[in-house]
Structure formats: C-alpha cells, structure tokens
C-alpha positions in Angstrom: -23.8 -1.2 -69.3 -23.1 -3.6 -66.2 -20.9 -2.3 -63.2 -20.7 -4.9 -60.2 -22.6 -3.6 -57.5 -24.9 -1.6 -59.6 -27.9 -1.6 -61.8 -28.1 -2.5 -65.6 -27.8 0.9 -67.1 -29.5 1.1 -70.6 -27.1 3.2 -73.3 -28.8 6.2 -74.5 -29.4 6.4 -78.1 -29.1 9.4 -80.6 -32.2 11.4 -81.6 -33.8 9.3 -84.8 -31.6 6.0 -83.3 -33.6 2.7 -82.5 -30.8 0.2 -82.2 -26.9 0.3 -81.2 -24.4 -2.5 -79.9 -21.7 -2.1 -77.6 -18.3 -3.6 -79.2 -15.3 -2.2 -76.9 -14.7 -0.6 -73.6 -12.3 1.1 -72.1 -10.9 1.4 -68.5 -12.5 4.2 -68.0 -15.7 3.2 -68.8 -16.4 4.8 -72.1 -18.0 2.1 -74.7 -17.8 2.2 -77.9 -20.0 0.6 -80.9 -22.7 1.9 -83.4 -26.2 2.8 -83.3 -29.1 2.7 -86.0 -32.1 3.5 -87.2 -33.4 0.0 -88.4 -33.6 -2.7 -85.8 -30.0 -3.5 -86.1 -27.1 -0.5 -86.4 -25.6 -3.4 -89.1 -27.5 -1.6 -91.5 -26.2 1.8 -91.8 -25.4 2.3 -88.4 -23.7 5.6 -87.0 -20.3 4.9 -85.1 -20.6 6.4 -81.5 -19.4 6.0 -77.8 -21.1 6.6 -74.9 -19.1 8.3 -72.1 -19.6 8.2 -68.2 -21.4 11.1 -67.1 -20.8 11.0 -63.8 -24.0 10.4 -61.6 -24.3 6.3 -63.2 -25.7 7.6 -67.0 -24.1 8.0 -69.9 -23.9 10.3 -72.8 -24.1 9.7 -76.6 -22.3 10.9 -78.5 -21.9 10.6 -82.8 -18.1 9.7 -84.5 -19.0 10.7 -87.7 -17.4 9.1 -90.9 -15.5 10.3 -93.7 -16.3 13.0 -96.3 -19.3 11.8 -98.3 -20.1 8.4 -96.3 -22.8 8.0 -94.0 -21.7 4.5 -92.3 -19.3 3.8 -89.7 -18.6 1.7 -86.7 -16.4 2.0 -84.1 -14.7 -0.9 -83.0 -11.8 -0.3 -80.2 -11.2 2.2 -77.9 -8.0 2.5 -75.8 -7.6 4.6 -72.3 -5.8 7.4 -74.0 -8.8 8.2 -76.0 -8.0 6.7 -79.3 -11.4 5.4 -80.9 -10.8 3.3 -84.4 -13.0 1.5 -86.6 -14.3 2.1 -89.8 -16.5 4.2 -92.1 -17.8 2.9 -95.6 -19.9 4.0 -98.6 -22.7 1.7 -98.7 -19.7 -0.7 -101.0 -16.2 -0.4 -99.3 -14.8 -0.5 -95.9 -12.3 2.1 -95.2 -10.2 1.7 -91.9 -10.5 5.1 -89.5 -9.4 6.6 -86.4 -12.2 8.9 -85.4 -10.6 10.7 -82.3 -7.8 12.7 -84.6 -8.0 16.7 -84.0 -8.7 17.2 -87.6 -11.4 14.8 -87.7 -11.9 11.3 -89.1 -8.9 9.8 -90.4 -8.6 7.3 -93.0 -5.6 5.1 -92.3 -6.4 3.0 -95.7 -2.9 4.3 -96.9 -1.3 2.4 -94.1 -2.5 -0.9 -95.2 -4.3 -2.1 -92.3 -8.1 -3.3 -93.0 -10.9 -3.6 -90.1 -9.4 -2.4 -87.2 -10.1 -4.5 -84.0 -8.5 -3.4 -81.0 -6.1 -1.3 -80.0 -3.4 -0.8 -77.1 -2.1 2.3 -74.6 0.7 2.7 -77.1 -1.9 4.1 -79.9 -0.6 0.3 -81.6 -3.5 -0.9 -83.4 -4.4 -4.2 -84.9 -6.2 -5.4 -88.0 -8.4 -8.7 -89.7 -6.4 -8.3 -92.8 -5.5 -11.5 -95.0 -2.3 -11.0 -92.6 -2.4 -9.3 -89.3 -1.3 -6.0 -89.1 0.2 -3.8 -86.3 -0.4 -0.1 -87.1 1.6 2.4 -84.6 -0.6 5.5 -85.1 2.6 7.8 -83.5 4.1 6.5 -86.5 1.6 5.4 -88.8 4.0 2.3 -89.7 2.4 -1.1 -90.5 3.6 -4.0 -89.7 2.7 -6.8 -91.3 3.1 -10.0 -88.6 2.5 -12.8 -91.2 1.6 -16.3 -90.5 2.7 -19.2 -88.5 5.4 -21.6 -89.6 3.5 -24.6 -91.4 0.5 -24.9 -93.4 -1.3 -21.8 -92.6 -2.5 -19.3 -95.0 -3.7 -16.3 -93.5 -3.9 -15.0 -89.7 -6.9 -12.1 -88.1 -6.6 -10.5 -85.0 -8.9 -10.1 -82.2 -6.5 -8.0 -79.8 -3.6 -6.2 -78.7 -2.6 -6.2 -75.0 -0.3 -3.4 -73.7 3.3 -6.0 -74.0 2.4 -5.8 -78.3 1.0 -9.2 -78.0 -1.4 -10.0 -80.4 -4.2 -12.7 -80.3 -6.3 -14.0 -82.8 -6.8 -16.9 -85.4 -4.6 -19.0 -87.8 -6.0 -20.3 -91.0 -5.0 -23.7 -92.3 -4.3 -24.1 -95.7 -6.1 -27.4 -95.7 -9.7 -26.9 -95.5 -12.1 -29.1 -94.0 -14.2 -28.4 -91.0 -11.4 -26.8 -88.1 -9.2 -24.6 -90.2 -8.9 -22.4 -87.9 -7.1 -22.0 -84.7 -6.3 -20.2 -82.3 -3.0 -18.0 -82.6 -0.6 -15.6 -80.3 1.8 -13.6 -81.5 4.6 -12.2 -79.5 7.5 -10.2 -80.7 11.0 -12.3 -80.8 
C-alpha cells in the first residue's frame, strides 16, 4: 500500500498464502482483492481485505465464499463497509456481497453478474452483457441498456456517489476498436 508521505507498506498475507492483488480501496484505507497459494491468487485465490491497523500495518483478513466453494475475489469496497465480488466452484461465477450479517450472500437471483464497484448508497454495478445497477437496500436491478445506435452490449467499470456509471460500449460492427468508452447518467 502507498500513502504520500510514507513508506511502501507490503500487505500481509494469510497463513499458507504466497500471492494476493489489491483491486479496490476505500476511503478509509481498507483494500480489498484476493490472495493465493500459487504464484497468482487467479488460481483459486481466497477473497480478502486488509484493514488499517492503526500504527501504518495492516491486517488480513479472509471473506470466505459460499457454501461448498472454495474461490472468491473481492472486487469493490465502498466506505460503509459493503465488500462485493464473487465466489465460484472451480466452473461458475456467482455474484456475492461478503459483508452481510448472515454471511456471504449470493445476489445471482438479482441478475447482476461480476460485480465491479460499488457506491455510498450500497448501489452496485455489474460487467453483464448489459450493465446492471443493483441497490442492495432494495436488492432491485436495473438493467441500464445500451447506447442509441449500433451498440450491442455495455460493462461497467464504476459507480460514483451521483449513480453515474462508467464503462465501455460495444459496437455491433466488429473490427479492431469496438469498444468505447461510455457514461451513463440517469435522465
């Protein structure tokens, strides 16, 4: 972890852990990502976050995944404490939020697929064939389509906290741009 003014920190990994990557951050300076034990947490990596401790450090600590499954990465973590991602099988992704009282939550029902970020609003957003906005007060998808024009299918890279969502377009013409960049805004 990088903080102006201060040293490189190096993220503690679980016991039995060799790998892990950093994917999202919060403004509280907890990180979130996965960790592993191959050389890459891409192969059945653990989903974790490492929280400030304090005194410049920080602690590790495991996500978990769902019932049965034994990979999981988590992808977006918001400053009310809301870490999503997702949790698969070895075959199949399954969307989660991992923070839930009860545990790991799958949110496939909802519709969304790959979470990748998500807002102060507990509004997430998905790389589905068509963006989704999940509100998890709700658990209400949204599906935000495409563009008017030749485009086929939209993904999201994030959410900001006025339900803008940025990402990608894809053309229906192929070739070697079909993809470009794409905002959404409500109205």
């Amino acid at each position: 972890a990088f903080r102006p003014g201060q040293p490189l920190v190096y993220l503690p990994l679980p016991n039995g852990m060799i790998s892990g990557n950093a994917i999202g951050v919060n403004d509280n300076g907890v990180i979130v990502g996965a960790a592993g034990a191959y050389y890459s947490p891409e192969f059945f990596g653990r989903a974790v976050a490492w929280d400030p401790d304090g005194v410049g450090g920080y602690t590790v600590r495991l996500l978990g995944a769902l019932p049965g499954q034994t990979i999981s990465r988590a992808t977006a973590v918001n400053n009310v404490g809301d870490i999503v991602g997702y949790s698969s099988n070895g075959t199949y992704r399954y969307p989660v939020l991992f923070t839930s009282a009860g545990g790991v939550v799958d949110l496939t029902a909802t519709g969304i697929f790959d979470p990748m970020d998500i807002n102060d609003q507990r509004v997430v957003v998905d790389r589905s064939f068509t963006v989704k906005r999940l509100d998890l007060d709700t658990m209400v998808a949204e599906d935000l389509g495409h563009p008017p024009g030749s485009y086929l299918a939209t993904s999201a890279v994030a959410i900001n906290e006025a339900g803008q969502v940025g990402g990608l377009a894809i053309l229906t013409s192929g070739g070697n741009c079909d993809r470009v960049a794409a905002r959404y805004t409500d109205g």
